Every structure is written in structure tokens, then in C-alpha cells.
Coordinates of C-alpha atoms in Angstrom, one line a residue:
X1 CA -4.4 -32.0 -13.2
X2 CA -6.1 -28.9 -12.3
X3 CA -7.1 -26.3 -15.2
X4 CA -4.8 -23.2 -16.3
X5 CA -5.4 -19.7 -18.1
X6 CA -3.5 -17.2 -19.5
X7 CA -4.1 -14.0 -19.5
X8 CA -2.8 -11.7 -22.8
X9 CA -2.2 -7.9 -21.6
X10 CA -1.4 -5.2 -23.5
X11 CA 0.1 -3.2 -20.2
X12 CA 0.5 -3.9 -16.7
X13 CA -2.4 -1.4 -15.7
X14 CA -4.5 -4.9 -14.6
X15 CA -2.3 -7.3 -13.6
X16 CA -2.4 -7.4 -10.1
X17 CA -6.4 -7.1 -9.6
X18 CA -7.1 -9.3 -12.3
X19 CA -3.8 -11.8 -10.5
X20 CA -6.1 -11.3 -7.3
X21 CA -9.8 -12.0 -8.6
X22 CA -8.3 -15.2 -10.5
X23 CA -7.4 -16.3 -6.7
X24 CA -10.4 -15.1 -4.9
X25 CA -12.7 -16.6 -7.6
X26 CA -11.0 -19.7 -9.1
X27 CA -8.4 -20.4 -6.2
X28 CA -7.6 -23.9 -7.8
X29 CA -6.6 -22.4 -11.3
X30 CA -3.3 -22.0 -12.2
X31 CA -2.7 -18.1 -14.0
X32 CA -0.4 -17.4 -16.4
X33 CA 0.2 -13.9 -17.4
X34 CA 1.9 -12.5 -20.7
X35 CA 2.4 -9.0 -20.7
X36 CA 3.5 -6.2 -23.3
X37 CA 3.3 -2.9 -22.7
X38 CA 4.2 -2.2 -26.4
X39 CA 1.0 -2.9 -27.4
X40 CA -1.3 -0.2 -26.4
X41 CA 1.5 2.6 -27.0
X42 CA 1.4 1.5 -30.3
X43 CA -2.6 1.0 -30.8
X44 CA -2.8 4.6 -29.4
X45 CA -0.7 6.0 -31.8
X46 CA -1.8 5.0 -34.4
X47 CA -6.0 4.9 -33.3
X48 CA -6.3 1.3 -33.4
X49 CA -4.6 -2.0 -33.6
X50 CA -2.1 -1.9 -36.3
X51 CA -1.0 -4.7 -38.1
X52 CA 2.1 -5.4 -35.8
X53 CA -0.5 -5.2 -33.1
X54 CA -2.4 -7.6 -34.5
X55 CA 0.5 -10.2 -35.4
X56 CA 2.2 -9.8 -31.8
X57 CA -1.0 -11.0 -30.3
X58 CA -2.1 -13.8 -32.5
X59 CA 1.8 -14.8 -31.1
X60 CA 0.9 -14.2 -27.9
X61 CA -2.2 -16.5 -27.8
X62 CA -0.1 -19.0 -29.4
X63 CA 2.2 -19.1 -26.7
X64 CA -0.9 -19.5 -24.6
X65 CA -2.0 -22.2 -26.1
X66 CA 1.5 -24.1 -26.3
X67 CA 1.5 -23.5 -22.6
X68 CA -1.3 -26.1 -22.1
X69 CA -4.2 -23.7 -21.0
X70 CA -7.6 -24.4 -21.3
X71 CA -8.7 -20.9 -22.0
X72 CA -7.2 -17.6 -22.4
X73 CA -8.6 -14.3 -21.3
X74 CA -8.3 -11.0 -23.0
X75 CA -7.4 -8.0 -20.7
X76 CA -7.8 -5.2 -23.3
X77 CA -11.0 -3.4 -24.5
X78 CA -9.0 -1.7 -27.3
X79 CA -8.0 -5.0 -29.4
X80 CA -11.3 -7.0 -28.3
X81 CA -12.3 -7.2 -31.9
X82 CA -8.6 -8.8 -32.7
X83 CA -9.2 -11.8 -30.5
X84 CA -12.7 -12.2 -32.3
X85 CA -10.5 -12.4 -35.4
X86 CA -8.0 -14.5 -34.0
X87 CA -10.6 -17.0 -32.2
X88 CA -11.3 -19.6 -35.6
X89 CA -7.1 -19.9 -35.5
X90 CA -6.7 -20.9 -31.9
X91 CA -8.2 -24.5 -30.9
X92 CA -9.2 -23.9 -26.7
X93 CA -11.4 -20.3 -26.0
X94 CA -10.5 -16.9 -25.8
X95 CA -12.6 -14.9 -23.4
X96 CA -12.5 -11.0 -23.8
X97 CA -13.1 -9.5 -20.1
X98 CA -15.6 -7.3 -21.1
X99 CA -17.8 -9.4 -22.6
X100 CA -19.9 -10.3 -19.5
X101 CA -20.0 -6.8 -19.0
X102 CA -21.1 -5.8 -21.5
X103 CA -24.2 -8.6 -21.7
X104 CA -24.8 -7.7 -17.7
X105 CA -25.7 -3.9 -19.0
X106 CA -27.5 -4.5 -21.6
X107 CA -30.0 -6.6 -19.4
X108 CA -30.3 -3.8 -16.7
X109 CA -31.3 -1.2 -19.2
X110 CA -32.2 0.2 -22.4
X111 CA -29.9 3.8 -22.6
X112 CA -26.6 2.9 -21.8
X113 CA -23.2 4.8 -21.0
X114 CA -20.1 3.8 -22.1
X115 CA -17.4 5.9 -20.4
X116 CA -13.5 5.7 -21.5
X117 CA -10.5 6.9 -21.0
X118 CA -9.1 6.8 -24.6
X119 CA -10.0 6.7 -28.1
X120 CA -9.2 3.7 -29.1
X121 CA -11.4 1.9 -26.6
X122 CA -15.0 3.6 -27.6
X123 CA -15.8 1.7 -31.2
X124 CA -15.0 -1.4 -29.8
X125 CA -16.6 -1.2 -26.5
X126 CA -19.8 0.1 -28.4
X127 CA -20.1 -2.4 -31.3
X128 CA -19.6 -5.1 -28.2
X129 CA -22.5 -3.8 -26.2
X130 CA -25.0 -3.3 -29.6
X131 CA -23.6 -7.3 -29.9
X132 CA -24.8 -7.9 -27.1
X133 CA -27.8 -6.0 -27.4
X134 CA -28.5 -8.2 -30.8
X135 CA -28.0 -11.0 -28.9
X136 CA -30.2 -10.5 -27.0
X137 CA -32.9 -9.4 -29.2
X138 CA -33.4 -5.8 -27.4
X139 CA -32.9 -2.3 -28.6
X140 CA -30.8 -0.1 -27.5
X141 CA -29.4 3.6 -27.1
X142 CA -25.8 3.9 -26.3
X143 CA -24.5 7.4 -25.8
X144 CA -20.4 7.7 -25.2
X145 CA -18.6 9.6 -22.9
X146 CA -14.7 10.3 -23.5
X147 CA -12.5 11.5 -21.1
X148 CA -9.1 12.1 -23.1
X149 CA -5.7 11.5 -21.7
X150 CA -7.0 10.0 -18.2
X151 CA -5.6 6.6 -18.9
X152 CA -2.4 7.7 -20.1
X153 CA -2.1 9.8 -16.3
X154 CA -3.0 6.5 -14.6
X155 CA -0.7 4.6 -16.7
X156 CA 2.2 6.6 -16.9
X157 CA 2.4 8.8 -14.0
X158 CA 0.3 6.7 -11.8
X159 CA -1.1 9.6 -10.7
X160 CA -4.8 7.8 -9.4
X161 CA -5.9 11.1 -7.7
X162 CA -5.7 13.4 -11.2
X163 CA -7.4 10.3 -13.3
X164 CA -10.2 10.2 -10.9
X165 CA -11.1 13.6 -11.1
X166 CA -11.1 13.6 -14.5
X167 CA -13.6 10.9 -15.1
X168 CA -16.0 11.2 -11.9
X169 CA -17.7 13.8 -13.5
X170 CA -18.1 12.3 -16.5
X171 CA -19.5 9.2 -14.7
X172 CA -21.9 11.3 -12.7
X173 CA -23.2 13.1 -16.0
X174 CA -24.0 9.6 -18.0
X175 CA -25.5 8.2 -14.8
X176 CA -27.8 11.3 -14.7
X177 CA -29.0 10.6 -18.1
X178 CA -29.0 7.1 -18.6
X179 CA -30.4 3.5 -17.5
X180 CA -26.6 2.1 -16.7
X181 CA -23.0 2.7 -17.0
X182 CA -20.3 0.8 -18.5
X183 CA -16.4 1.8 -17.4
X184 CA -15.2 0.8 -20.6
X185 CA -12.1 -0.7 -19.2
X186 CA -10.4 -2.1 -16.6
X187 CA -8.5 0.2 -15.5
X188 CA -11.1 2.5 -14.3
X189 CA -12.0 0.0 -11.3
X190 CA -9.8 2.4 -9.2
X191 CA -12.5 5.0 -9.9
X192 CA -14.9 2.7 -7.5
X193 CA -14.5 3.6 -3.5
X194 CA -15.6 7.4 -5.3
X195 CA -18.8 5.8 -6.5
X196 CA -21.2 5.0 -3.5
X197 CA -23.4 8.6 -4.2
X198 CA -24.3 7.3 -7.5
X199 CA -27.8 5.3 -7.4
X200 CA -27.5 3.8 -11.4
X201 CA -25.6 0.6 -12.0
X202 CA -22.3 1.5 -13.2
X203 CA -20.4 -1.7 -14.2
X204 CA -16.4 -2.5 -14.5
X205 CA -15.4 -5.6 -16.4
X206 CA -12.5 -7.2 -14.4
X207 CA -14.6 -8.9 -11.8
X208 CA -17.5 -9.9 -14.3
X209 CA -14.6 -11.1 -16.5
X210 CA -12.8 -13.5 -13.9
X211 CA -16.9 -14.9 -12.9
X212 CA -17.3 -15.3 -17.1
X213 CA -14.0 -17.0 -17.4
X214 CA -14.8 -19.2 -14.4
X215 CA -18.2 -20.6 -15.9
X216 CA -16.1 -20.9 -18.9
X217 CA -13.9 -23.3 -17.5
X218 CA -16.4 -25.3 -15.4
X219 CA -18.0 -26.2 -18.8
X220 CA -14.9 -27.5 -20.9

């Protein structure tokens, strides 16, 4: 039998480009997706996972794992560090898509950007690069960049054109003063056909995510 994922969202906002990278880079895995959009309402209210948050998702990866997967993948920056907590409970891995990301910047530079689109996403996004950055035995300098209320635009209006102008600028300024950018999540990728002017990496996580998740699965 070939191998299976699934892949735990907390909103639709990824769903078909992570559906279509899954396919383009690991054609012979079979994807399951489990989706609830309740989650990141409720981490945004509240400016963090809450503890329903936290339960629903350690649910969710056990109705991963009962599936028969061989690995689950993470979709959301905002409850990365929940799936760190959740990892010693749940017997096959748990990739977070941001992860590879987040290693990939900290190897192309030493000042860093990490740009989001809401709150909740910038201490987790940062304490995963300085990880990384420990990992990896470098130092670092990350400075943050927050665009407020451009995810929820995208999200809930799916109005592209307004969330791109929010955040281009803001992508242009950290590129000026750093080494490399970090779009902090996934959603941004629709940000890239604006981004060809801009001569600093600036990195999404979906793509590195699916490659991370692939050489995950080619080493069970």
C-alpha cells in the first residue's frame, strides 16, 4: 500500500494549494484533509490557542492517526507550538509546515523578517525561527512586521486585491532592511506574482512544507 497524510487545518484559507502541492510533489500519496474553521476564530479572539483549541486538535490528530496515516502535517502557524505539545501523545510524526521555512531562512541570513497578518501568528513564528536558529548554532536578529486585519480581509471577504496592498509594503520595508523574509503563513502565498521587484529571499512555507513532509515520508 502506498503512504497517506493528513493534513489538520484550522480554516480553508490553504486547502486547495496545499491539496495541489501534495499532488505535484508526492503524486503517489494519498491526502486526507480535516478542516475547522472554528479554530482560528476562536485563537484570534482570544490571542492564542485556548484550551478548547487545544483539545479539538489533539482530537483531530487522533482521528489522523486512526485513519492509518503515516504522518500528519500542520497547516497553521498560530497553534504550531500545540502540535509540539501534542507530538509525545501521538505514535507516527507531526510535521508543522513552517518548519522548513523557517530552518531554509535562517541558513540564508543573519537579520531576518517575519511578516504576518495577525497577532496570534508572530510569537510562534518567532520562537520557531530563534529554534531553528539554535539549532543550528547561529545568531540571529529577527525583527517583526504586523500587518493587522489583512488575514481576516482574505479570509472572510476574499478580497485578495485589499490584502495585497496591505502587506506589499510591509514586505518591501523588511526586505530593505534585512538579510531574508519570512511570510509567516500560508496564506500570504497569494502575495507572490507582486513580488518579482524584490531582490531579497522572501520565503512562504506551503511549498517548503509539502518538500519537508515528502523527505519525511521517504524516511519512515
Amino acid at each position: 500500500m502506498g503512504k497517506s497524510i493528513a493534513i489538520v487545518q484550522t480554516s480553508a484559507v490553504s486547502s486547495a494549494e496545499l491539496k495541489s502541492l501534495c499532488d505535484e510533489i508526492m503524486p503517489d500519496v494519498k491526502v486526507y484533509q480535516i478542516i475547522d474553521d472554528s479554530l482560528i476564530k476562536e485563537v484570534n479572539a482570544n490571542g492564542g490557542p485556548t484550551c478548547g483549541v487545544k483539545r479539538r486538535l489533539y482530537a483531530y490528530y487522533q482521528q489522523a492517526e486512526s485513519l492509518g496515516v503515516d504522518a500528519i502535517l500542520n497547516q497553521c502557524s498560530s497553534v504550531g507550538e500545540v502540535a509540539d505539545a501534542i507530538r509525545p501523545f501521538v505514535s507516527i510524526p507531526i510535521v508543522k509546515v513552517d518548519e522548513a521555512m523557517a530552518r531554509k531562512a535562517v541558513s540564508l541570513g543573519k537579520r531576518i523578517a517575519v511578516v504576518a497578518t495577525v497577532p496570534t501568528t508572530v510569537g510562534p513564528s518567532v520562537r520557531l525561527v530563534e529554534s531553528m536558529a539554535k539549532e543550528a548554532g547561529k545568531e540571529i536578529e529577527i525583527e517583526t512586521h504586523l500587518v493587522k486585519d489583512a488575514m481576516m480581509i482574505l479570509i472572510e471577504k476574499g478580497d485578495v486585491e485589499t490584502h495585497n496592498k496591505m502587506v506589499l509594503g510591509e514586505v518591501e520595508a523588511a526586505a530593505e532592511a534585512c538579510d531574508v523574509v519570512v511570510l509567516a503563513q500560508g496564506s500570504m502565498t497569494v502575495l507572490l506574482p507582486l513580488l518579482g521587484h524584490i531582490t531579497k529571499p522572501v520565503l512562504t512555507s506551503p511549498r517548503l512544507g509539502v518538500e519537508y513532509m515528502k523527505k519525511v515520508l521517504d524516511n519512515l
